[in-house]
Short mmCIF file of C-alpha atoms and ligand atoms in Angstrom, two decimals:
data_model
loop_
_atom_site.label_atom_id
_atom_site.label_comp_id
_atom_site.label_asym_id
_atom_site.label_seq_id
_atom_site.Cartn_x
_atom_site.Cartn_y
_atom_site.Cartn_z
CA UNK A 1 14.97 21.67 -4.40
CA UNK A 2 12.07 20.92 -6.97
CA UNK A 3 10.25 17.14 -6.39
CA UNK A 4 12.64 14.65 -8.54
CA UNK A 5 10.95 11.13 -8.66
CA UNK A 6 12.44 8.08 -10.31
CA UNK A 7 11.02 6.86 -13.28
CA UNK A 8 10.66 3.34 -14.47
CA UNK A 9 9.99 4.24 -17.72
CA UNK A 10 13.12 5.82 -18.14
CA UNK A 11 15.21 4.31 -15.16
CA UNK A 12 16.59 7.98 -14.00
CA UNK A 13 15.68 10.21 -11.09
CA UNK A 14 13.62 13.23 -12.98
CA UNK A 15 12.18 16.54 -12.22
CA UNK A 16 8.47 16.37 -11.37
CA UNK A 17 6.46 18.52 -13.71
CA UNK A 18 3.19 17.92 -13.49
CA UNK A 19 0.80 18.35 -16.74
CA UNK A 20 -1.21 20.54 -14.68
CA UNK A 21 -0.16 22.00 -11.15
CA UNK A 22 -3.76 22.86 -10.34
CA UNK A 23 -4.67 18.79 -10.44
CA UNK A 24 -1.95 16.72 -10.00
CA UNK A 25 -2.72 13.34 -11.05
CA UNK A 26 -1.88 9.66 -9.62
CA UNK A 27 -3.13 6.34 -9.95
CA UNK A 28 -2.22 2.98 -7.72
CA UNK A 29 -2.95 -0.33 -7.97
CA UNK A 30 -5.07 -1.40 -4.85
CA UNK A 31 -5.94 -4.68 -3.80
CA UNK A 32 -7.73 -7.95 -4.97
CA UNK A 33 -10.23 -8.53 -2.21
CA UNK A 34 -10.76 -11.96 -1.47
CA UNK A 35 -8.48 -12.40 1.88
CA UNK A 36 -6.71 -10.12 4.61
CA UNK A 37 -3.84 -8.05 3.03
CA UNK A 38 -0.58 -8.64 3.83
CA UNK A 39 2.07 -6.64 4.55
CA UNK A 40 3.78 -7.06 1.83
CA UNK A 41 0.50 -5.81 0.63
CA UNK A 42 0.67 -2.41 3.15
CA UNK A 43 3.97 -1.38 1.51
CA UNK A 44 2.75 0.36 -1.72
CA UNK A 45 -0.36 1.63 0.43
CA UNK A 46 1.88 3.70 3.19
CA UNK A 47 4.75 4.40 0.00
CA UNK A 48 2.10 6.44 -1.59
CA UNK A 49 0.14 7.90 0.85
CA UNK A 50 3.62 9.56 1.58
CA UNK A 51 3.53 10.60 -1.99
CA UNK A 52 0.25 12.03 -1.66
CA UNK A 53 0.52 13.66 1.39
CA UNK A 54 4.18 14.91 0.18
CA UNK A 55 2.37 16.36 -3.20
CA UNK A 56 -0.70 17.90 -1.17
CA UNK A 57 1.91 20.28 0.55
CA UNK A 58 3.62 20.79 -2.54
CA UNK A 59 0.84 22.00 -4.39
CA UNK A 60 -1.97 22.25 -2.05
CA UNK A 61 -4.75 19.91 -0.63
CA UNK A 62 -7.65 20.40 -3.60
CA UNK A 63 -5.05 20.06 -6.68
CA UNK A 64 -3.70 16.49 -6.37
CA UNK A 65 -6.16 13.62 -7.21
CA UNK A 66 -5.16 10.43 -6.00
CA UNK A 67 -6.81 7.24 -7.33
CA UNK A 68 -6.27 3.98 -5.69
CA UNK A 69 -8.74 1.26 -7.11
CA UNK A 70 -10.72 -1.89 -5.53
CA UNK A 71 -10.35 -5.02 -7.70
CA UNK A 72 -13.88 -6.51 -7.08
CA UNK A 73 -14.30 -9.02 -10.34
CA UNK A 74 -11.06 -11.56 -10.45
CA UNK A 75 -11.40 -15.40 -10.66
CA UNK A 76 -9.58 -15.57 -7.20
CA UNK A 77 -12.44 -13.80 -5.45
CA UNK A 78 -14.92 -15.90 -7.49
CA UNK A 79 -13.27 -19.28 -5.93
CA UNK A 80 -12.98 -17.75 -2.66
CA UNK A 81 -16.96 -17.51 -2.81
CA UNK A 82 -17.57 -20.79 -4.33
CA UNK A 83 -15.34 -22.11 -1.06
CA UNK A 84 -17.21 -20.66 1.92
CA UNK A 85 -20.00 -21.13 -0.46
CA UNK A 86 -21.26 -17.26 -0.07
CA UNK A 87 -21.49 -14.33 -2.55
CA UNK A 88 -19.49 -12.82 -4.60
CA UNK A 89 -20.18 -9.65 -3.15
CA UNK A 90 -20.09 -10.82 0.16
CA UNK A 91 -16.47 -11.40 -0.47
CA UNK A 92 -15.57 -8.08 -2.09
CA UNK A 93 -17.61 -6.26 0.42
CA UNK A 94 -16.14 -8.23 4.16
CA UNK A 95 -12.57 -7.51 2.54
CA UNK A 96 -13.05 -4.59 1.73
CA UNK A 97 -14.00 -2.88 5.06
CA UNK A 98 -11.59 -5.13 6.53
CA UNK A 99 -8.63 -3.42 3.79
CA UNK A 100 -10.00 -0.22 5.44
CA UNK A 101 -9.91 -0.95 8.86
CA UNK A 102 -6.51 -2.18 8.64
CA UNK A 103 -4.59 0.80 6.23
CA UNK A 104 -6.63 3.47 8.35
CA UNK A 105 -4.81 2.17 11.31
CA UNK A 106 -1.43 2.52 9.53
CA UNK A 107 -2.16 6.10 9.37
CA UNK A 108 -3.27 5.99 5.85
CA UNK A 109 -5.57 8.90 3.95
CA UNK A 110 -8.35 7.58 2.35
CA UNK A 111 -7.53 8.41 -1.50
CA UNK A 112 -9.62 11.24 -3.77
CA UNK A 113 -11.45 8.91 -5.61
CA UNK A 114 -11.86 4.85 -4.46
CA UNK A 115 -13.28 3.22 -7.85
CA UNK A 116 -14.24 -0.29 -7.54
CA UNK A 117 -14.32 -2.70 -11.26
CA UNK A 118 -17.59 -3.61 -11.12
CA UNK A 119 -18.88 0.09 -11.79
CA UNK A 120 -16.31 0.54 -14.76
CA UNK A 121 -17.83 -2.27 -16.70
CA UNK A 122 -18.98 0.32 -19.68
CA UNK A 123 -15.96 2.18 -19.83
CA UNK A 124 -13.62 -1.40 -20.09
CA UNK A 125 -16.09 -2.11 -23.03
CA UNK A 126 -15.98 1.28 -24.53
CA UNK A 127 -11.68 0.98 -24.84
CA UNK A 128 -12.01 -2.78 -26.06
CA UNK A 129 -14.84 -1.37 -28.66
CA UNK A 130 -11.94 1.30 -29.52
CA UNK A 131 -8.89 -1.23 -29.49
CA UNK A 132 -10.60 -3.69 -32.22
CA UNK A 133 -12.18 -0.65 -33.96
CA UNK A 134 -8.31 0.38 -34.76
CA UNK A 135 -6.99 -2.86 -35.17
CA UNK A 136 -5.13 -3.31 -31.53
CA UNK A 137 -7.69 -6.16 -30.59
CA UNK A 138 -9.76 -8.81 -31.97
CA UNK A 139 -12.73 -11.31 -30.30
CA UNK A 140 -11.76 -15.19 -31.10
CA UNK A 141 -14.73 -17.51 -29.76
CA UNK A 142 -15.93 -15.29 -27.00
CA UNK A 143 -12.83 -14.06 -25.84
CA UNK A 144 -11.73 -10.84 -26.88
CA UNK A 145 -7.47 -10.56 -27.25
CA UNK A 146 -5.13 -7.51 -27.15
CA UNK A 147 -3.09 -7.91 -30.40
CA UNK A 148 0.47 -7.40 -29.15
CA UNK A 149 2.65 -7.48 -32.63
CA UNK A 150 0.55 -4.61 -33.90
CA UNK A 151 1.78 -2.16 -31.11
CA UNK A 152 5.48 -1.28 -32.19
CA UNK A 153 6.69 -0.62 -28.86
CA UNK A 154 5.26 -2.77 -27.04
CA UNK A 155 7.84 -3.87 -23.66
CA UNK A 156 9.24 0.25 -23.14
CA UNK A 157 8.35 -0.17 -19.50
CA UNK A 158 9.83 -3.50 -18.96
CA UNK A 159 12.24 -3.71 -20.95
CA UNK A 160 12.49 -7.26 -21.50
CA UNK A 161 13.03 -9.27 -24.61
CA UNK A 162 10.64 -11.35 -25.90
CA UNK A 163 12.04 -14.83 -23.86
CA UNK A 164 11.71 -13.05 -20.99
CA UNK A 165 8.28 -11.83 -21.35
CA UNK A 166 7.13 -14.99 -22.65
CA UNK A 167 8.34 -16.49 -19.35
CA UNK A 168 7.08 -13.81 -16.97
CA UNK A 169 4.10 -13.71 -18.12
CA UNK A 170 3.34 -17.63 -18.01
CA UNK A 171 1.15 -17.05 -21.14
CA UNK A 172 -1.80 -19.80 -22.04
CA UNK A 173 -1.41 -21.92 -25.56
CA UNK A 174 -4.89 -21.04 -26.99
CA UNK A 175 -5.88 -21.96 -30.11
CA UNK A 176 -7.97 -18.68 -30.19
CA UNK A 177 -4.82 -17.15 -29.88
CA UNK A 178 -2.66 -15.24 -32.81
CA UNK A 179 0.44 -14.80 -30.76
CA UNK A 180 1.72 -16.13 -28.02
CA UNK A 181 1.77 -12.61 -26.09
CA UNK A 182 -1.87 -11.81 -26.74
CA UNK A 183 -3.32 -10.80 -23.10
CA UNK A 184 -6.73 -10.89 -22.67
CA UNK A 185 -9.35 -8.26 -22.87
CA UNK A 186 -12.94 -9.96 -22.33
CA UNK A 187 -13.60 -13.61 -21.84
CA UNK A 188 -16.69 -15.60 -21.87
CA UNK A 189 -18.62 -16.22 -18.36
CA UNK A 190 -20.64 -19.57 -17.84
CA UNK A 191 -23.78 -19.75 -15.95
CA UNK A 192 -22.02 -19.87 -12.54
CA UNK A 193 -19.25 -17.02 -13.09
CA UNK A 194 -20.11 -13.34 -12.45
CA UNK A 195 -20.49 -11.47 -15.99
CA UNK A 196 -21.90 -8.63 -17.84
CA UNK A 197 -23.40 -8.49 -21.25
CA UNK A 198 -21.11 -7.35 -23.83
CA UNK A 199 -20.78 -6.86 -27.55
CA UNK A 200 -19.18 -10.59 -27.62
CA UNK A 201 -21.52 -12.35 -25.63
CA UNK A 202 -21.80 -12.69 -21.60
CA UNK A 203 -18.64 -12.43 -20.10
CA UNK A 204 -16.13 -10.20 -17.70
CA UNK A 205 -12.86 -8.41 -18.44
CA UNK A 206 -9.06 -9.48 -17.98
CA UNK A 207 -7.35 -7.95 -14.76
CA UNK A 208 -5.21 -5.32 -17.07
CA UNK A 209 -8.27 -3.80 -18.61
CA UNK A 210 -9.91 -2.81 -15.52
CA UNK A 211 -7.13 -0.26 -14.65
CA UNK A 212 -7.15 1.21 -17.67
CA UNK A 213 -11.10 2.15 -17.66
CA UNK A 214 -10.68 3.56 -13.90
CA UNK A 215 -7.87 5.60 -14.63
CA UNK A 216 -8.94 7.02 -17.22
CA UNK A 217 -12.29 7.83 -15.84
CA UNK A 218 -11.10 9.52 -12.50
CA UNK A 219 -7.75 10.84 -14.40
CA UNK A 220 -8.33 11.25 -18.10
CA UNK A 221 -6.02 9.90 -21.74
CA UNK A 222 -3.04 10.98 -20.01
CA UNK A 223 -2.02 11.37 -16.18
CA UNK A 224 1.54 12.17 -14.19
CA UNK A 225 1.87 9.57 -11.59
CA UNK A 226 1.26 5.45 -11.83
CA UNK A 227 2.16 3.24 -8.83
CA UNK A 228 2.50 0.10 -7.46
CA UNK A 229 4.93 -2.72 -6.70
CA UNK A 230 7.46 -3.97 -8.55
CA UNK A 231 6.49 -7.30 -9.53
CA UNK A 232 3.23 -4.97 -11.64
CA UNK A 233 6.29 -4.02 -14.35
CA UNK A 234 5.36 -7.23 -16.02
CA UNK A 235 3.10 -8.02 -17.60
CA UNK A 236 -0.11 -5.69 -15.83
CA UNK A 237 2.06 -2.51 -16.22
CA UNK A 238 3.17 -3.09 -19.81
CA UNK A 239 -0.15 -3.79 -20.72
CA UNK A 240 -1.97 -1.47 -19.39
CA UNK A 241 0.08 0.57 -21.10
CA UNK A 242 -0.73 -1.01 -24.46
CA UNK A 243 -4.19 -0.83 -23.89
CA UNK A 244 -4.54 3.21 -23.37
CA UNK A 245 -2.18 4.34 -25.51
CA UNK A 246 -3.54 2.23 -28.33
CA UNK A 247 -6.91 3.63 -27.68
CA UNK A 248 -5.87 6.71 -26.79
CA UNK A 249 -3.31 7.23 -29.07
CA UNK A 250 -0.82 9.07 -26.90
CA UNK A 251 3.11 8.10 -26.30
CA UNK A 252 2.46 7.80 -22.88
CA UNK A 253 0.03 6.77 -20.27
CA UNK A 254 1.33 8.47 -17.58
CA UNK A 255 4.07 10.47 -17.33
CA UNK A 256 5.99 8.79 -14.64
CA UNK A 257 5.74 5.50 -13.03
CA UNK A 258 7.04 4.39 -9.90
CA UNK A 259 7.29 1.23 -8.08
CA UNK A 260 8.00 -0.21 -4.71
CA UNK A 261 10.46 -3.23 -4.13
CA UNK A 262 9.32 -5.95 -2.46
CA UNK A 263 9.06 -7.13 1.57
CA UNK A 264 10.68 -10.29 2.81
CA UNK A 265 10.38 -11.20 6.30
CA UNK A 266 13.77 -12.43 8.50
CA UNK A 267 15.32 -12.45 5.41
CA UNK A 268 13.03 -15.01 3.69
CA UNK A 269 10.18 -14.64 1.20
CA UNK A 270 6.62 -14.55 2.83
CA UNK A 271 4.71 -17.10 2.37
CA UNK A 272 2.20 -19.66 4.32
CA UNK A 273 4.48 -22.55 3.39
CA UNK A 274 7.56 -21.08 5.55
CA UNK A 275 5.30 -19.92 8.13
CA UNK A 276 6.54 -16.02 8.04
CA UNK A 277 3.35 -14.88 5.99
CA UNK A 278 1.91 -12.07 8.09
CA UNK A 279 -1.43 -10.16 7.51
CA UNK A 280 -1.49 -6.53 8.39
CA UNK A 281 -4.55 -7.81 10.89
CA UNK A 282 -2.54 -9.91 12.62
CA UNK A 283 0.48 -7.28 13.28
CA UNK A 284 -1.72 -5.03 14.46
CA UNK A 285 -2.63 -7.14 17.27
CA UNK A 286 0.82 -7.14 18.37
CA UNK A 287 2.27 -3.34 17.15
CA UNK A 288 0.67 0.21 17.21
CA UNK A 289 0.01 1.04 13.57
CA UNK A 290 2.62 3.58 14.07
CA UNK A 291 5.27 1.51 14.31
CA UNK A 292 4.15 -0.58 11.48
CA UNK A 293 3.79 2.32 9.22
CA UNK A 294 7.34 3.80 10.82
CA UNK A 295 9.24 0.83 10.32
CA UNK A 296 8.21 -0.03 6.28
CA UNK A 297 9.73 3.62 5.65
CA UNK A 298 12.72 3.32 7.59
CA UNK A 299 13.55 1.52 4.40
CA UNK A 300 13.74 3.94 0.84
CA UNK A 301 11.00 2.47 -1.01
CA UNK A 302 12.75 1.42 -3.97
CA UNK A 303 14.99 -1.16 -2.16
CA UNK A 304 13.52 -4.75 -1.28
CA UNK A 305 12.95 -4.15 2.82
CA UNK A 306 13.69 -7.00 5.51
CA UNK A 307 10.89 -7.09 7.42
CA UNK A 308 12.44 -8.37 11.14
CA UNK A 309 11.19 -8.47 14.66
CA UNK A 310 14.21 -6.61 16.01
CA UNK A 311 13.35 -3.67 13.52
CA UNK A 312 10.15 -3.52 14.59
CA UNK A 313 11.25 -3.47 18.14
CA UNK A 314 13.92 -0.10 17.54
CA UNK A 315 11.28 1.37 15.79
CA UNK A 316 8.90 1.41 18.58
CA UNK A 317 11.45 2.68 20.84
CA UNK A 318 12.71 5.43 18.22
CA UNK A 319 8.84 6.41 18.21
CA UNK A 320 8.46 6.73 22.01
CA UNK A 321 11.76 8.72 21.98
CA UNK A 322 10.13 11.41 19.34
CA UNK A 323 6.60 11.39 20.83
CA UNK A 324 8.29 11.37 24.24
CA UNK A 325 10.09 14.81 23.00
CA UNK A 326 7.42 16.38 20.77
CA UNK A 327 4.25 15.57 23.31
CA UNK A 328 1.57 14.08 21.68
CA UNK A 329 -0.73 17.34 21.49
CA UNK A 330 -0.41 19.82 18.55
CA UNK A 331 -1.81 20.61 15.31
CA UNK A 332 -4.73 19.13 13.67
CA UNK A 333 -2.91 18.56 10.73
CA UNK A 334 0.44 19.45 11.01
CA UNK A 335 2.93 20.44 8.44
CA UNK A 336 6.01 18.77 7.11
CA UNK A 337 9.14 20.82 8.44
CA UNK A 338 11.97 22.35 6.01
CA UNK A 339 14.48 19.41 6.31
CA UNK A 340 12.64 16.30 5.93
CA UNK A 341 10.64 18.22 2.96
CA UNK A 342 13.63 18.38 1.40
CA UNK A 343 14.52 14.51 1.69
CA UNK A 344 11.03 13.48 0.65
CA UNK A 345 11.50 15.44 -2.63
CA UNK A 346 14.60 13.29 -3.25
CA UNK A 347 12.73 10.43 -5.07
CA UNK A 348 10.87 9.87 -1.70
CA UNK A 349 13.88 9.52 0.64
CA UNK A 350 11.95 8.33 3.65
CA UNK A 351 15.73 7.16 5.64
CA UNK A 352 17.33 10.74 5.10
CA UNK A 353 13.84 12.19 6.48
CA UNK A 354 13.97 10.17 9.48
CA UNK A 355 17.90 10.85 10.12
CA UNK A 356 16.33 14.97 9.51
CA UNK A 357 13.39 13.45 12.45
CA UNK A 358 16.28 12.57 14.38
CA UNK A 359 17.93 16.15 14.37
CA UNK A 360 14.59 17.42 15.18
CA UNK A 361 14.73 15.79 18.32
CA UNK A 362 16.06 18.41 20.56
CA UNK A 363 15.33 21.40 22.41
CA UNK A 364 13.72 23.99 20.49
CA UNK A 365 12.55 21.91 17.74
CA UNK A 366 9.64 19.98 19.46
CA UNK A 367 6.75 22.10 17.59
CA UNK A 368 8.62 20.98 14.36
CA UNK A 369 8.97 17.47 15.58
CA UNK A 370 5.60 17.32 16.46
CA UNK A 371 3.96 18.54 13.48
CA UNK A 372 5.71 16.69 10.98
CA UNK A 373 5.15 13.35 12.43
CA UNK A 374 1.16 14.13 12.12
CA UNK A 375 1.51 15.15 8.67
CA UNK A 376 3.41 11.99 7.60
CA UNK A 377 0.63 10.35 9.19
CA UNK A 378 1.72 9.54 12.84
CA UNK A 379 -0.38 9.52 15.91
CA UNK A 380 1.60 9.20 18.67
CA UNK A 381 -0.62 6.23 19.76
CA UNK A 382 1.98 4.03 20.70
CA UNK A 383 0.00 1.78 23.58
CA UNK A 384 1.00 -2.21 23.27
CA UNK A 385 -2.67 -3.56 21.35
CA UNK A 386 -1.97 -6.55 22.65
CA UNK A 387 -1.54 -5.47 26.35
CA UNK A 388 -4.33 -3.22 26.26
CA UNK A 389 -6.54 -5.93 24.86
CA UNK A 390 -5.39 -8.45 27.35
CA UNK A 391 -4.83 -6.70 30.32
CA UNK A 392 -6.86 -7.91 33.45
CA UNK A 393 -6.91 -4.61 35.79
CA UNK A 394 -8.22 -6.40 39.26
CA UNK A 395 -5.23 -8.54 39.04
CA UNK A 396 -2.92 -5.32 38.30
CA UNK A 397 -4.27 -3.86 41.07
CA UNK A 398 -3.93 -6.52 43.77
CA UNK A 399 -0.11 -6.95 42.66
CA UNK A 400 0.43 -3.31 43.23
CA UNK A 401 -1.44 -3.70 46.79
CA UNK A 402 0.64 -6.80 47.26
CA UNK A 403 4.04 -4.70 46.18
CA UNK A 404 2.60 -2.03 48.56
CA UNK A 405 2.50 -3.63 51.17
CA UNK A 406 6.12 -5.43 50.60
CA UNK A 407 7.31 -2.07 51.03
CA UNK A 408 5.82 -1.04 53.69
CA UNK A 409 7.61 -4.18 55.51
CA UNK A 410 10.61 -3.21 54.09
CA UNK A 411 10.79 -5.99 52.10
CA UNK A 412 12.68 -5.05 48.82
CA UNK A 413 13.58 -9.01 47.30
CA UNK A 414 9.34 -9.73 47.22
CA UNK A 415 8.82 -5.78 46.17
CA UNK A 416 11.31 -6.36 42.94
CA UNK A 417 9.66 -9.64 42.44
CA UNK A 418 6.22 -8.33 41.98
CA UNK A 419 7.35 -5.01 40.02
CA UNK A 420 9.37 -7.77 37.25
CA UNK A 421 6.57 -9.52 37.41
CA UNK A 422 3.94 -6.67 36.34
CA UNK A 423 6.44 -5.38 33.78
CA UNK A 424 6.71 -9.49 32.36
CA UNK A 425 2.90 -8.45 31.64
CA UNK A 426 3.50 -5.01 30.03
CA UNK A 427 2.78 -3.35 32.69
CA UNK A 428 4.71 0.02 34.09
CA UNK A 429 4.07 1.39 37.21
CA UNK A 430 5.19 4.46 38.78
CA UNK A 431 5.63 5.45 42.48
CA UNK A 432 4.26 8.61 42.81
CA UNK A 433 5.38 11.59 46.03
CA UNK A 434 2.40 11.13 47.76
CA UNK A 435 2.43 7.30 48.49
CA UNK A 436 0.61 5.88 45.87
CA UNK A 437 1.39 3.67 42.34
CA UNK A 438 -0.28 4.25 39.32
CA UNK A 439 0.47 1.99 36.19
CA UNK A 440 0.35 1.98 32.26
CA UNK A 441 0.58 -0.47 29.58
CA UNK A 442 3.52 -0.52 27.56
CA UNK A 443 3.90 -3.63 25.89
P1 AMP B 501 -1.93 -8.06 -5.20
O1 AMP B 501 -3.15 -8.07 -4.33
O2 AMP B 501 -1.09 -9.29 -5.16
O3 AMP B 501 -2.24 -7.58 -6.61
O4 AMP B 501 -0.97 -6.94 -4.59
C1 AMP B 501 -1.40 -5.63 -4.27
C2 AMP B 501 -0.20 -4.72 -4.21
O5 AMP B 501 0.74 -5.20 -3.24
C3 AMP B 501 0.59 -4.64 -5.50
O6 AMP B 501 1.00 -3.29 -5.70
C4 AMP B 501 1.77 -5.54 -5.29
O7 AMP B 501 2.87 -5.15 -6.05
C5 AMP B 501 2.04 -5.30 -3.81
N1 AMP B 501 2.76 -6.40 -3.16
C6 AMP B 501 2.38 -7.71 -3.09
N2 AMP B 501 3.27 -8.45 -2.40
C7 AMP B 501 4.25 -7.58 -1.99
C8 AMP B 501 5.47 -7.72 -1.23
N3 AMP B 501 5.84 -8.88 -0.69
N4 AMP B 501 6.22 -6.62 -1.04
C9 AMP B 501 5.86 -5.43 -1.54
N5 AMP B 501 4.73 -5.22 -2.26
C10 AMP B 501 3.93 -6.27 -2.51
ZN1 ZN B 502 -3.46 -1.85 -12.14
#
C-alpha cells in the first residue's frame, strides 16, 4: 500500500505524493517557551516524529526535511520574564533545553532543521513588505494588519462561517482596524518590550507571521506536510495560510495538513484549576519515557486520547512483555517490519501497528519485534525513575540479609513479610541456585 494521510484541507484520507521524493517536506508547530510542556503538549511532538521516522524509511534518511520551530518572541514569554524579573532570553533559553531534555526522553529525533523566531525577523518583514506591496496588508498607527476581505478564500482550512470565526478567534475592537477579522502582522514595541526595527517603526511580529517566514525559509513557497494540533485550525492555521499564499501567490501552502486531537486526563480537561495538569517533567519522574511515548500512540492520533493512570499502567506491562520477548540488544537503528509498515501508512494507524506488535510477539519473530520497536523510537529502558532515584541500597541489602536469615530458620510468615515488603518499595528480588538473592528495581 502507498502512504495515504488525512487531509484537513480536504477532510479525506489521500494518497501521499510528495512534490519531490528526493526532499520530502514537513513543517510543525513547536512550542512557546516560557514554562515546562505539557503533555498535552508531547502529543503532536511523538505524532510526528512517527511521521518522520515513518517517511525516512519510505523514502530514505537524507530526502525528508522535517522542520519543527521554537517560538522565542510571544508576549507570554515576555510576562514570564517581567515575573521572575530575568531575561527574556533567559526564559527562551532554560525552556528550551528543558523542551529537549524532556521530548529526547520520549524517544523523540531531533528534527532537520530547529529554527527559532528571533533569527527570522528579516524574512517576517520581507512577506509583510510583500503582503502590503500587493494589497493583502496595510500599517494603521504602528501596527501593521493582514487585510482579510481582500483574500477570496479566506476560511478553506477551517471551514467556518464568519460567526464562528469571529468567535474563535476572540478578535480585538481596534479602531486601527478595517475589519473585524484583520490579524495582526507587526505591532509597535515600547521601551520595555523586546522589538526589532522595522519599516513601521520599532516593534515585533504577530504569532501567525513567524511560521510563515520559517517555513518558508527551511521549506520554500510551497511544501507537502503541515502539522500540529487541532485547536491550530483556527485562527493560526488559516492564517498562516493567508499570509503565504498571498505573498506567494500559490493555491496552497502546503499540500497536506494534518492535525492531532486533543489529550484529556481521567476523562477531564487538563488544567491547574482541576488539579490533573501534568508536565511531561513531572511524568517522567514517575514513568520510563517509553511508556509515555507507548501509551499517547496506543491512541490513533486523530481521536481526542484519555490520558488515565490505568493506561499508563497496561502499557508498561505490554512494554515489559515485548522487551521481555525481543531482548533489549539489537540493531543500532532498527527497521520497521512489513506489518506495522503497512498500518502506519494508513493515515498513521499507530493501534493497528501495535495489534501487528502484538503478533510479533512470538517465537520466531523476536529480531522483527526487536527492531521495530527501536525504529519507532523505543528503548527498552523500562526501569521505575522513581525507584531508581529513590532507592536506598544499604537498606535493600539488610532486608535481604534479614529475609536470609528468616529462611535459614525456616521461618516462611517473617520471610514473606520482608519479600512484600521490598516489593511495596519496587523492589524484585530473585533467589538464585547457589544460595544467594540478587534484586532489581521495578517500580
Ligand atoms: P502551545 O504551546 O499551546 O502553542 O501548544 C504547542 C502544541 O501542543 C500545539 O501543536 C498544540 O496544538 C498542542 N497542544 C496543546 N495542548 C494540547 C492538548 N491538550 N492535547 C493535544 N495537543 C495539545
Ligand atoms: Zn505555526
Amino acid at each position: 500500500m502507498t502512504l495515504r494521510l488525512y487531509n484537513t484541507l480536504t477532510r479525506t484520507k489521500e494518497e501521499f505524493t510528495p512534490l519531490d521524493p528526493s526532499n520530502v517536506r514537513m513543517y510543525v508547530c513547536g512550542p512557546t517557551v516560557y514554562d515546562f510542556a505539557h503533555i498535552g503538549n508531547a502529543r503532536p511532538v511523538i505524532v510526528f516524529d512517527v511521521l518522520f521516522r515513518l517517511l525516512r524509511q519510505l523514502y530514505g534518511k537524507e530526502h525528508v526535511t522535517y522542520v519543527r520551530n521554537i517560538t522565542d518572541v510571544d508576549d507570554k514569554i515576555n510576562a514570564r520574564a517581567r515575573e521572575e524579573g530575568v531575561s527574556i532570553r533567559e526564559v527562551t533559553e532554560r525552556t528550551t533545553r528543558q523542551f529537549h531534555a524532556d521530548i529526547s526522553a520520549l524517544g523523540v529525533l531531533p528534527p532537520t532543521v530547529e529554527p527559532r523566531a528571533t533569527e527570522h525577523i528579516a524574512e517576517m518583514v520581507t512577506i509583510i513588505e510583500r503582503l502590503i506591496a500587493s494589497g493583502h496588508a496595510y500599517a494603521a498607527d504602528g501596527h501593521v494588519l493582514f487585510d482579510v476581505p481582500s483574500m477570496k478564500d479566506y476560511g478553506q482550512l477551517s471551514r467556518r462561517s464568519l460567526d464562528e470565526m469571529l468567535a474563535g478567534a476572540r478578535v480585538d475592537v481596534a479602531p486601527y482596524k478595517r475589519g473585524e477579522m484583520d490579524f495582526v502582522l507587526w505591532k509597535p514595541s515600547d521601551d520595555n518590550t523586546p522589538g526589532w526595527e522595522s519599516p513601521w517603526g520599532r516593534g515585533r511580529p504577530g504569532w501567525h507571521i513567524e511560521c510563515s517566514a520559517m517555513s518558508w525559509k527551511h521549506l520554500g513557497e510551497v511544501f507537502d506536510i503541515h502539522g500540529g494540533g487541532i485547536d491550530l485550525v483556527f485562527p493560526h492555521h488559516e492564517n498562516e495560510i493567508a499570509q503565504t499564499r498571498c505573498a506567494f501567490g500559490h493555491g496552497v501552502m502546503a499540500n497536506v495538513w494534518m492535525h492531532n486531537g486533543f489529550l484529556q486526563v481521567e476523562g477531564q480537561k487538563m488544567s491547574k484549576s482541576l488539579g490533573n495538569f501534568f508536565t511531561i517533567n513531572e511524568l517522567l519522574a514517575d514513568w520510563p519515557g517509553d511508556v509515555l511515548r507507548f501509551n499517547m500512540l496506543r491512541t490513533h492520533y486523530r481521536q481526542p486520547i484519555d490520558w488515565t493512570l490505568k493506561s499508563l499502567e497496561e502499557s508498561w506491562r505490554i512494554l515489559e512483555g515485548f522487551f521481555a520477548t525481543a531482548g533489549s540488544a539489537g540493531a543500532e537503528q532498527g527497521t520497521i517490519g512489513d506489518s506495522v509498515l503497512e498500518a502506519l501508512k494508513d493515515d498513521l494507524n499507530t493501534p493497528k501497528a501495535i495489534a501487528e506488535l502484538h503478533a510479533l510477539d512470538k517465537p520466531g519473530h523476536q529480531k522483527e519485534l526487536g527492531e521495530t520497536l527501536k525504529a519507532l523510537g523505543f528503548t527498552g529502558n523500562l526501569a521505575s525513575p522513581k525507584a531508581a532515584a529513590g532507592v536506598d541500597a544499604a537498606a535493600v541489602n539488610a532486608l535481604i540479609t534479614a529475609r536470609l536469615e528468616a529462611r535459614n530458620a525456616k521461618n516462611w510468615a517473617e520471610s514473606d513479610r520482608i519479600r512484600d515488603a521490598l516489593a511495596a518499595m519496587g523492589i524484585a528480588i530473585k533467589d538464585n541456585k547457589n544460595g544467594t538473592t540478587s534484586w532489581e528495581v521495578k517500580r
